[in-house]
XYZ file of C-alpha atoms in Angstrom:
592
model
C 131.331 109.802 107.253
C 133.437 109.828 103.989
C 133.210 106.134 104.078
C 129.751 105.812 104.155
C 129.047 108.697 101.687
C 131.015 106.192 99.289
C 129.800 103.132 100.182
C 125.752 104.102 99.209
C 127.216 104.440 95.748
C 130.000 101.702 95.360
C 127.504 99.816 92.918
C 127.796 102.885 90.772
C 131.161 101.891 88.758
C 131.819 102.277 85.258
C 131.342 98.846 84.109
C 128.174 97.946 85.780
C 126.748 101.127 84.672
C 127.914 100.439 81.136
C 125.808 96.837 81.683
C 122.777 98.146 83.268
C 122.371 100.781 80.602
C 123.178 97.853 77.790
C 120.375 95.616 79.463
C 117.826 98.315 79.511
C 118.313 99.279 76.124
C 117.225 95.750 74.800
C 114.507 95.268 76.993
C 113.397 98.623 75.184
C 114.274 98.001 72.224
C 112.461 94.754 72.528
C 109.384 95.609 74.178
C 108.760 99.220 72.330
C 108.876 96.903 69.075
C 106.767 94.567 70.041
C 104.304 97.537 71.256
C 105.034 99.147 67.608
C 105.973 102.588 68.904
C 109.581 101.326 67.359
C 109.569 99.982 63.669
C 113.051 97.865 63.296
C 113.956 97.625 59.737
C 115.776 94.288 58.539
C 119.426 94.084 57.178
C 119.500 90.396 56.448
C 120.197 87.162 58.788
C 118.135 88.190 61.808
C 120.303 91.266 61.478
C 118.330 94.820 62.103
C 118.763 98.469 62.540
C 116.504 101.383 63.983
C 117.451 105.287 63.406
C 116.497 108.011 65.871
C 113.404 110.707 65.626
C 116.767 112.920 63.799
C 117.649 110.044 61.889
C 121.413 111.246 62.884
C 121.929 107.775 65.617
C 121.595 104.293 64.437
C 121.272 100.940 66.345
C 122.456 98.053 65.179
C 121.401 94.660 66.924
C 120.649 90.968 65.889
C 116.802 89.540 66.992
C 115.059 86.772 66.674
C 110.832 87.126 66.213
C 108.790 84.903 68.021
C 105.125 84.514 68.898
C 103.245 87.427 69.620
C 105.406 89.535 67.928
C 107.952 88.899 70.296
C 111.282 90.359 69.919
C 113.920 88.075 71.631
C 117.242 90.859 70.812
C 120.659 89.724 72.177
C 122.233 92.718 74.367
C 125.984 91.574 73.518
C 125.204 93.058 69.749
C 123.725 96.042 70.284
C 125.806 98.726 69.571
C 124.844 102.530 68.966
C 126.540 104.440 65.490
C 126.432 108.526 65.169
C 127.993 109.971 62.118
C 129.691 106.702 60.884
C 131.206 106.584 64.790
C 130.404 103.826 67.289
C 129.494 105.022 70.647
C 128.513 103.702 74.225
C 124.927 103.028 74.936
C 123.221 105.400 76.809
C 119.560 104.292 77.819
C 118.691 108.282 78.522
C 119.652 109.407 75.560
C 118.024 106.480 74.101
C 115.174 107.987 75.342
C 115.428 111.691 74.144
C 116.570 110.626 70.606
C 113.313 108.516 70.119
C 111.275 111.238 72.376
C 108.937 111.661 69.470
C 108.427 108.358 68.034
C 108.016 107.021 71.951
C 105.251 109.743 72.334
C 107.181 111.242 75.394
C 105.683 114.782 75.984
C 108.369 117.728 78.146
C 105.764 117.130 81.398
C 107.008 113.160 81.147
C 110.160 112.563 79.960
C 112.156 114.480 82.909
C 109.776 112.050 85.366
C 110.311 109.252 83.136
C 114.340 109.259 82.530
C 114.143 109.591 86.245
C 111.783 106.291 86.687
C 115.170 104.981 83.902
C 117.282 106.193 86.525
C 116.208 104.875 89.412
C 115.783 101.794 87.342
C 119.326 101.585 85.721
C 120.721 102.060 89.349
C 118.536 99.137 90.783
C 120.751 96.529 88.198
C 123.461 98.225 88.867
C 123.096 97.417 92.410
C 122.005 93.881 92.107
C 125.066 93.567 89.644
C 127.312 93.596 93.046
C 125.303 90.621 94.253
C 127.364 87.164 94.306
C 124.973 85.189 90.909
C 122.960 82.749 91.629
C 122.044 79.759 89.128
C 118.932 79.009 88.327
C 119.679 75.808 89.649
C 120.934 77.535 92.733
C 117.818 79.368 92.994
C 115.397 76.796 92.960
C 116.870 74.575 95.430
C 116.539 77.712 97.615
C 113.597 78.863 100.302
C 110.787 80.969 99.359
C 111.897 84.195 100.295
C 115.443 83.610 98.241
C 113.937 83.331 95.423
C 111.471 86.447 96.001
C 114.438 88.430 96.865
C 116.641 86.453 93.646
C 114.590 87.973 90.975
C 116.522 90.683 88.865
C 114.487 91.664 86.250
C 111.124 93.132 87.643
C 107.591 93.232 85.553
C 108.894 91.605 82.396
C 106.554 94.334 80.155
C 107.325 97.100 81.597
C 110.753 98.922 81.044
C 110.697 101.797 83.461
C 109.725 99.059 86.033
C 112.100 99.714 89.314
C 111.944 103.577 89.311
C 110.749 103.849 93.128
C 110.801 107.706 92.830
C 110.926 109.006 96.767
C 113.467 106.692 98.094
C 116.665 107.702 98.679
C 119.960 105.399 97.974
C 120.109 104.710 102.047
C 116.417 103.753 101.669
C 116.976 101.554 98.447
C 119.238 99.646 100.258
C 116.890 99.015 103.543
C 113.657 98.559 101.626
C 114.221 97.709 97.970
C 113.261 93.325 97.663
C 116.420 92.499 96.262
C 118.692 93.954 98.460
C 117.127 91.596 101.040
C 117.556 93.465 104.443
C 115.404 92.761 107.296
C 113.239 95.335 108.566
C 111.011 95.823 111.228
C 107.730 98.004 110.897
C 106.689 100.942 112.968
C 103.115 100.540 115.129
C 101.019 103.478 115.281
C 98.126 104.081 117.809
C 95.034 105.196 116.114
C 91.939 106.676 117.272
C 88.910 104.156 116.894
C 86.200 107.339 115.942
C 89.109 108.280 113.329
C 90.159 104.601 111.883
C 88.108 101.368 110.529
C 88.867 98.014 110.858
C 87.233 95.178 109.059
C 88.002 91.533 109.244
C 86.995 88.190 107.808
C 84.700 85.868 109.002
C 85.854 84.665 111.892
C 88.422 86.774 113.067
C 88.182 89.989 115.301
C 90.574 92.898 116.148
C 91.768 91.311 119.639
C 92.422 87.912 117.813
C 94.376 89.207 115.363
C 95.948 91.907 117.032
C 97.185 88.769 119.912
C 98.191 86.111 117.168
C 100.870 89.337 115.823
C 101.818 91.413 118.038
C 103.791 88.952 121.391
C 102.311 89.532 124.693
C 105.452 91.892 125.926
C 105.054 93.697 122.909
C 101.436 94.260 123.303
C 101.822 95.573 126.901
C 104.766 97.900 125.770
C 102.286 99.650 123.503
C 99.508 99.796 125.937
C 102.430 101.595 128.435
C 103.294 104.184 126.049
C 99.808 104.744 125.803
C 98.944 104.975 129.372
C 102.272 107.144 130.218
C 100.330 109.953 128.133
C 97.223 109.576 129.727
C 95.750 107.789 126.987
C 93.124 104.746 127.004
C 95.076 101.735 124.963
C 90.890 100.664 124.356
C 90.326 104.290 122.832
C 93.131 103.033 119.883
C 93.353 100.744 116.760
C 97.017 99.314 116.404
C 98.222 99.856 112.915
C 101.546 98.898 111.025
C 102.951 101.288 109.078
C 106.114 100.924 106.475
C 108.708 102.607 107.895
C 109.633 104.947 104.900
C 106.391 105.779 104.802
C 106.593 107.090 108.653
C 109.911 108.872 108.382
C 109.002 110.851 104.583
C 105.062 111.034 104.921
C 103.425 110.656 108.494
C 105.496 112.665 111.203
C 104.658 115.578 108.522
C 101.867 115.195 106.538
C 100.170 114.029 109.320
C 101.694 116.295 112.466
C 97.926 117.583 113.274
C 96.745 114.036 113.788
C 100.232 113.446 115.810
C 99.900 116.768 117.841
C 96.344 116.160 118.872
C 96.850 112.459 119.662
C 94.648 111.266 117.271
C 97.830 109.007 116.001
C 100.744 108.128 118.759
C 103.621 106.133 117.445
C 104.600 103.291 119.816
C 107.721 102.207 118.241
C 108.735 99.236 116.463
C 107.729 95.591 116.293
C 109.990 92.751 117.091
C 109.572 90.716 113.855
C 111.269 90.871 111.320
C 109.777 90.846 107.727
C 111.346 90.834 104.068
C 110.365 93.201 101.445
C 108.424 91.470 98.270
C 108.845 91.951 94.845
C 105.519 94.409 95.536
C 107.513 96.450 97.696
C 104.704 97.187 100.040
C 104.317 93.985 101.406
C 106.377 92.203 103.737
C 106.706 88.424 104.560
C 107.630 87.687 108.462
C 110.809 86.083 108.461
C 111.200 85.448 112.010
C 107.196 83.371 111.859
C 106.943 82.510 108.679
C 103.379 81.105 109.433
C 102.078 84.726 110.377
C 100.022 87.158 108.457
C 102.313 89.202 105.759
C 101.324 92.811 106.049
C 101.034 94.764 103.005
C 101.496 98.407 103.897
C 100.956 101.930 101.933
C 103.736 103.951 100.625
C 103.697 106.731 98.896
C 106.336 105.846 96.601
C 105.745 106.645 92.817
C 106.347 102.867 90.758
C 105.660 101.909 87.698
C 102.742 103.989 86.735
C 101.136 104.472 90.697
C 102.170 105.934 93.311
C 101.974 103.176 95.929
C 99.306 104.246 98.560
C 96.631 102.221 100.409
C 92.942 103.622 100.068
C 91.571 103.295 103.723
C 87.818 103.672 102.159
C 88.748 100.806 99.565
C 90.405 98.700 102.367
C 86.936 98.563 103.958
C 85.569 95.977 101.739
C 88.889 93.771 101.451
C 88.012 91.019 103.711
C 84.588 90.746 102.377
C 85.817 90.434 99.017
C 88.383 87.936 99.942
C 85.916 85.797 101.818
C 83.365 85.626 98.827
C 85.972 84.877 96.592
C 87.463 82.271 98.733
C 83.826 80.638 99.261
C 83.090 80.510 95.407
C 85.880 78.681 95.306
C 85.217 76.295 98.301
C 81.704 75.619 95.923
C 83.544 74.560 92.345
C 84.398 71.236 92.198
C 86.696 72.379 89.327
C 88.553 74.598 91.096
C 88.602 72.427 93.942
C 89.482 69.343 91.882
C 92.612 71.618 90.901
C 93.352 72.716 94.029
C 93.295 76.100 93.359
C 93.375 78.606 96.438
C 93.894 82.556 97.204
C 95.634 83.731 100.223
C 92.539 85.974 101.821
C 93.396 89.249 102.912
C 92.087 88.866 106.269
C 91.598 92.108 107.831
C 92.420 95.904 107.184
C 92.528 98.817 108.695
C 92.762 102.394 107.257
C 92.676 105.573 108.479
C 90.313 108.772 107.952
C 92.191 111.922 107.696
C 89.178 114.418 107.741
C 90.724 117.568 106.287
C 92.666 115.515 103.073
C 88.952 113.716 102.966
C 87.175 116.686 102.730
C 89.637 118.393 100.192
C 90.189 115.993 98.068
C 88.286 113.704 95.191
C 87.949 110.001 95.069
C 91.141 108.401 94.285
C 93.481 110.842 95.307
C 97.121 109.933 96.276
C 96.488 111.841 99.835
C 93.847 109.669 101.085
C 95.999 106.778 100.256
C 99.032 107.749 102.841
C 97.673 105.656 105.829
C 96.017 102.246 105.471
C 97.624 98.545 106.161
C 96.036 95.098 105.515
C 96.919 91.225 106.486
C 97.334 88.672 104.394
C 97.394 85.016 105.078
C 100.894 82.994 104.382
C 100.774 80.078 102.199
C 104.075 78.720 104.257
C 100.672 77.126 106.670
C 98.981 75.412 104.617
C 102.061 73.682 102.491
C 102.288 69.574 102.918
C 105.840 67.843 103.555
C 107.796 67.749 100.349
C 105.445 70.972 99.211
C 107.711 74.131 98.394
C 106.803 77.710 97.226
C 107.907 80.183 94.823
C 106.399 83.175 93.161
C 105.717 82.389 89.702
C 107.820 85.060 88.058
C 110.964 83.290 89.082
C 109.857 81.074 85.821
C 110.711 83.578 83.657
C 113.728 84.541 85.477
C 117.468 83.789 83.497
C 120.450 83.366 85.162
C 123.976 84.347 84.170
C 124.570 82.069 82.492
C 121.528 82.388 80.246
C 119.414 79.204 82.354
C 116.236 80.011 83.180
C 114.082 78.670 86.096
C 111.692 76.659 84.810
C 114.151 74.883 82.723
C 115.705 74.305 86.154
C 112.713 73.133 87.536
C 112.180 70.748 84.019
C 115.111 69.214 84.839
C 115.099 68.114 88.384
C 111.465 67.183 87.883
C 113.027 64.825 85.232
C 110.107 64.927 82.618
C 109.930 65.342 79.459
C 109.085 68.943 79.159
C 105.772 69.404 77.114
C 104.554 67.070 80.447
C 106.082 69.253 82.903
C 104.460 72.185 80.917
C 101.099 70.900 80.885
C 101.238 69.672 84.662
C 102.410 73.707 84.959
C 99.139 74.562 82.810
C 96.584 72.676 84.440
C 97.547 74.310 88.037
C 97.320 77.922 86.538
C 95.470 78.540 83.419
C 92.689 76.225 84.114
C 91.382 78.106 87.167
C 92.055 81.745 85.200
C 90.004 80.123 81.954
C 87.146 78.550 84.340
C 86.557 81.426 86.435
C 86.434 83.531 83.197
C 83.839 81.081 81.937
C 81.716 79.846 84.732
C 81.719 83.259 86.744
C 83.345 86.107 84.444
C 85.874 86.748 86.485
C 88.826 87.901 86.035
C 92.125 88.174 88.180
C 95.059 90.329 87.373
C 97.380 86.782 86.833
C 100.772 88.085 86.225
C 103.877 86.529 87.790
C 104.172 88.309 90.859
C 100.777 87.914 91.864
C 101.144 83.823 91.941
C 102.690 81.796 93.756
C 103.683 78.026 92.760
C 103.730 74.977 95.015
C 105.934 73.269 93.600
C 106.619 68.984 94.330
C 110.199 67.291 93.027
C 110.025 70.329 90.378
C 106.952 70.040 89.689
C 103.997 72.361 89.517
C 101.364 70.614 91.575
C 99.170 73.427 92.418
C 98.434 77.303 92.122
C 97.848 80.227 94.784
C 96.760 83.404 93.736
C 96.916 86.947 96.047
C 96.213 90.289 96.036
C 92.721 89.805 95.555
C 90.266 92.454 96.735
C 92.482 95.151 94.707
C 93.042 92.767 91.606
C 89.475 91.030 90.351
C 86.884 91.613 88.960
C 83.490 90.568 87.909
C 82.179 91.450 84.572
C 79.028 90.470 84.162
C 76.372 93.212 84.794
C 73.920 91.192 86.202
C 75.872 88.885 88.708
C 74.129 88.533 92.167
C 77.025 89.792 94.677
C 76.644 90.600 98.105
C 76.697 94.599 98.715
C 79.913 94.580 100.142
C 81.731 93.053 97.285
C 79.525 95.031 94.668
C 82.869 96.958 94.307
C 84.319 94.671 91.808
C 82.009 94.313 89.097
C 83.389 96.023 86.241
C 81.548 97.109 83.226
C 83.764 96.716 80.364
C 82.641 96.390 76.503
C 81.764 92.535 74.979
C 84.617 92.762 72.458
C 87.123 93.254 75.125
C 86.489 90.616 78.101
C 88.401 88.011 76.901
C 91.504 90.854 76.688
C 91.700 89.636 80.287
C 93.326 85.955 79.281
C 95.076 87.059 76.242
C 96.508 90.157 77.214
C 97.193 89.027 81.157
C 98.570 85.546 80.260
C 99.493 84.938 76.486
C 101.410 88.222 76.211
C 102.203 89.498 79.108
C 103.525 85.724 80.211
C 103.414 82.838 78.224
C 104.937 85.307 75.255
C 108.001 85.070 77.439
C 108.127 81.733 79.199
C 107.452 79.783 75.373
C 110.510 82.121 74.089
C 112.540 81.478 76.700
C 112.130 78.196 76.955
C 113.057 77.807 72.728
C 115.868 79.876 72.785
C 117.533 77.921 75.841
C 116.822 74.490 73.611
C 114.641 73.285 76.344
C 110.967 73.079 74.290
C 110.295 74.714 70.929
C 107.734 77.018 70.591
C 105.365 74.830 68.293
C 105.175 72.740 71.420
C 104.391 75.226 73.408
C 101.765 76.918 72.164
C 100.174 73.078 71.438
C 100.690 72.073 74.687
C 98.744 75.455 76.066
C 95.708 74.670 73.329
C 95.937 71.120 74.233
C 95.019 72.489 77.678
C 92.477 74.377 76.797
C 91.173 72.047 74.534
C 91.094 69.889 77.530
C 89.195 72.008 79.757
C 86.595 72.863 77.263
C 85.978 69.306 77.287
C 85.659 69.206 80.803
C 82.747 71.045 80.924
C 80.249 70.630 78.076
C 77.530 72.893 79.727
C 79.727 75.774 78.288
C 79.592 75.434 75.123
C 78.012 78.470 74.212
C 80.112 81.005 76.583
C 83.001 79.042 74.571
C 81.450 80.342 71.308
C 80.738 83.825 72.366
C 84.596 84.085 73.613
C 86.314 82.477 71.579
C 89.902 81.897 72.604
C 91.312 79.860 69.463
C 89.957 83.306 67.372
C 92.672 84.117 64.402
C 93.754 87.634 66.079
C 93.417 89.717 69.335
C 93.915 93.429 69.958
C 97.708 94.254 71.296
C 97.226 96.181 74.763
C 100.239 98.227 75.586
C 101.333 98.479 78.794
C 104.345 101.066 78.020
C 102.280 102.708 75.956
C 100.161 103.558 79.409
C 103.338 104.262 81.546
C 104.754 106.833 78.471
C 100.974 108.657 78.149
C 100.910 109.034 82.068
C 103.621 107.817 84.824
C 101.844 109.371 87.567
C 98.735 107.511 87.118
C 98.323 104.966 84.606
C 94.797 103.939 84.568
C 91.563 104.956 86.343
C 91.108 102.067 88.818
C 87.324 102.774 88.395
C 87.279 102.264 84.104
C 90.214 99.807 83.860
C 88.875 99.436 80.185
C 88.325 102.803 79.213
C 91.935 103.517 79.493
C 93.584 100.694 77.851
C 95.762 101.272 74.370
C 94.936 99.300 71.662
C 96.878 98.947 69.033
C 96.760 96.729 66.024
C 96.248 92.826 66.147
C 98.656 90.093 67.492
C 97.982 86.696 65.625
C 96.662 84.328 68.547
C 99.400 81.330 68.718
C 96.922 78.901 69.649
C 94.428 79.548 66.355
C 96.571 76.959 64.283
C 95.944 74.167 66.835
């Protein structure tokens, strides 16, 4: 027992502490400046200082600006002075001696230095893992490099805190510590659950292209055994945190009553993603990944599956997937979603009648399917998710330069190749449709040929988009995802989602490894855009009235959100009306 006591913290040394808490500290230090809750004050030769809400602790640390008010800080020179003494980094008291400036109220900051917590131990942890070069990483599979990636959102600071698991349930569910799992089935009433699919697909169908025969029969026994009819029940996959911690309590009623039966576990075995909720089936790599609700607080949500807002997922995923099919733009680029398939949520009366729209507790038991893009990839076609191109290695290489140099071109080539598969669909469904997807790293994968990015495929769909015009035709079903949000702020979606929340780091990264400088960059991503303008002329004017080579656009924090409100960042149902503003960022493509 002793041994195992020790061994769930044996990532916790001094030294790896010491580096978890240094890496944290620049990423804050970095991305509060560039947010402008921190003010850095210049000492000479890239050389700068910042004092704390007492002015009684100074940091000292060298930076060099970028773009977008980027802030590119090197952790080795960081270091932390109190009355004319150095001393070690500490990222929680980082966070109480800049409380005030950080806006951190006494209901947040305990919460949030938790979220740091959790956080600090997650690189701690993946500190003990063996390094991987870039190189190393992109000559791995898919699911290598999903589990490879160390760094999380790249915005965000508190972005691992994963408050509700425990250190024996970091280590069997967390992405990066890679173990296999296998999820737990649970037999639910049909008059108490829905389940939707695509066109084309049906419960049975799905349910038989899963779940093997044997395993299907074994269910149907347990069933049976307690005088059950297996036709009477919906078979749903549930995460298995979320059984142990949430549903043999929160839902013993429903258990008692056999409204719910758990059948046991499946016989696949699936990998966590950089989501956390969904997994990837390792064992058929061609199935359905199953994304799964867990009530898990993360980065601003708890982590919950609506089963009313599951409805509607398929349909969704089908319209968007048609639109598609109908643009010869989007075909021509060979743009694609994975569709969400089916769902399946269930309706627990008494937390539906008690509660209001949105609530955490009618988000506890819901599970969709997802299609795999491992199917539809052709020979020499590879896969990776697209934040791995931000990802830096130990030895300060990044992917994509990686990927620049086995591809062999010259880089502002490989770059626009890299352009054309992703920002051309984001800027033509702005344009032609206005809609918008939530683009960031994690939510696209790359197929990627000799190192090169041939092609684009986006997921997470039916919880993600959104349509902003007012008076687009959709079918009732997908009404859901028309958004009203004000003139001045649509184009937010492109400059906020992609320029700062991605390109700002992928153009620095790339310039401060010596790979491309950042004039390139930036010309290369107007050169693009230039390009598709051209493309099609019968835009013109919706190129006018957004205007995406305009001098400045608003700065939206994302930390800014987290700090305000960690339990709930933003009101799924007014995106916009929760967003923080603040100041102007010049727009890197204006000069061009």
């Amino acid at each position: 027992m002793t041994t195992a006591l020790t061994d769930s913290v044996a990532h916790l040394s001094p030294d790896r502490w010491a580096t978890a808490n240094r890496l944290l500290v620049r990423k804050a230090l970095a991305e509060f400046s560039h947010e402008r809750l921190l003010t850095p004050v210049p000492v000479g030769e890239g050389r700068y200082t910042l004092r704390s809400d007492d002015a009684g602790t100074e940091y000292r640390f060298t930076a060099r600006l970028f773009a977008l008010d980027h802030w590119q800080i090197e952790a080795g020179s960081i270091t932390r002075h109190r009355h004319g003494s150095e001393v070690p980094l500490d990222a929680l008291e980082f966070f109480i001696e800049l409380r005030v400036a950080l806006g951190l109220t006494e209901e947040i900051l305990p919460v949030y230095l938790e979220e740091v917590s959790s956080t600090l131990a997650g690189t701690a942890y993946k500190l003990t893992k063996e390094p991987a070069t870039s190189r190393q990483l992109v000559a791995a599979g898919f699911q290598a490099v999903e589990t490879g990636m160390t760094e999380g959102h790249p915005c965000f600071v508190a972005n691992n805190g994963r408050l509700g698991f425990g250190v024996d349930e970091y280590r069997a569910y967390a992405p990066e510590a890679a173990s296999p799992i296998r999820l737990v089935w649970l037999a639910a009433r049909r008059d108490r659950a829905t389940f939707t699919a695509g066109a084309g697909l049906d419960y049975d169908s799905l349910v038989a292209d899963e779940l093997s025969e044997e395993t299907r029969e074994r269910f149907a026994a347990t069933l049976s055994s307690l005088d059950l009819d297996p036709d009477a029940y919906f078979l749903l996959p549930v995460h298995p945190w979320q059984w142990w911690n949430k549903l043999a309590v929160t839902f013993a009623g429903e258990l008692a009553e056999r409204h719910l039966v758990v059948l046991g576990e499946g016989e696949d075995a699936y990998l966590a993603q950089q989501s956390i909720r969904t997994f990837f089936n390792t064992d058929h790599p061609e199935k359905h990944y199953v994304k799964t609700a867990l009530s898990v607080l993360n980065m601003g949500f708890m982590r919950g599956l609506s089963a009313a807002y599951m409805e509607a997922t398929p349909a969704i995923n089908d319209w968007l997937a048609g639109l598609i099919e109908r643009d010869s733009l989007l075909t021509a680029a060979r743009f694609s979603i994975i569709r969400e398939r089916a769902a399946i949520g269930y309706h627990h009366r008494a937390y539906e009648a008690a509660t209001a729209k949105g609530s955490p507790y009618l988000k506890m038991l819901a599970a969709l399917w997802r299609e795999s893009p491992v199917a539809g990839l052709a020979p020499g076609e590879r896969v990776a998710t697209m934040a791995s191109l931000v990802h830096t290695d130990h030895e300060g290489r990044s992917v994509a330069g990686a990927l620049i140099e086995e591809s062999g071109l010259d880089p502002q080539v490989w770059l626009r190749h890299y352009l054309d598969a992703y920002l051309v669909p984001v800027l033509h469904s702005f344009y032609a449709y206005d809609l918008v997807y939530m683009p960031h790293g994690e939510n696209v994968i790359l197929v990627v040929e000799d190192g090169v990015v041939t092609r684009t495929i986006f997921k997470d769909i039916a919880e993600e988009i959104a349509v902003m015009d007012p008076d687009a035709v959709l079918p009732p079903k997908v009404d859901r995802i028309r958004a009203e949000v004000p003139e001045d702020m649509k184009l937010l979606s492109v400059f906020t989602d992609v320029f700062d929340c991605f390109f700002r780091f992928l153009g620095a990264g790339l310039a401060t490894e010596g790979v491309l400088d950042e004039d390139t960059f930036w010309r290369t991503v107007a050169e693009c855009v230039r390009g598709y303008q051209e493309s099609v002329p019968y835009l013109a004017d919706k190129f006018k009235q957004y205007d995406l080579f305009e001098p400045e656009f608003a700065l939206s924090c994302l930390n800014r959100l987290q700090l305000r409100n960690n339990q709930q960042m933003v009101d799924l149902n007014d995106p916009a009306g929760a967003l923080q503003l603040v100041g102007r960022l010049k727009n890197p493509i204006a000069k061009f």
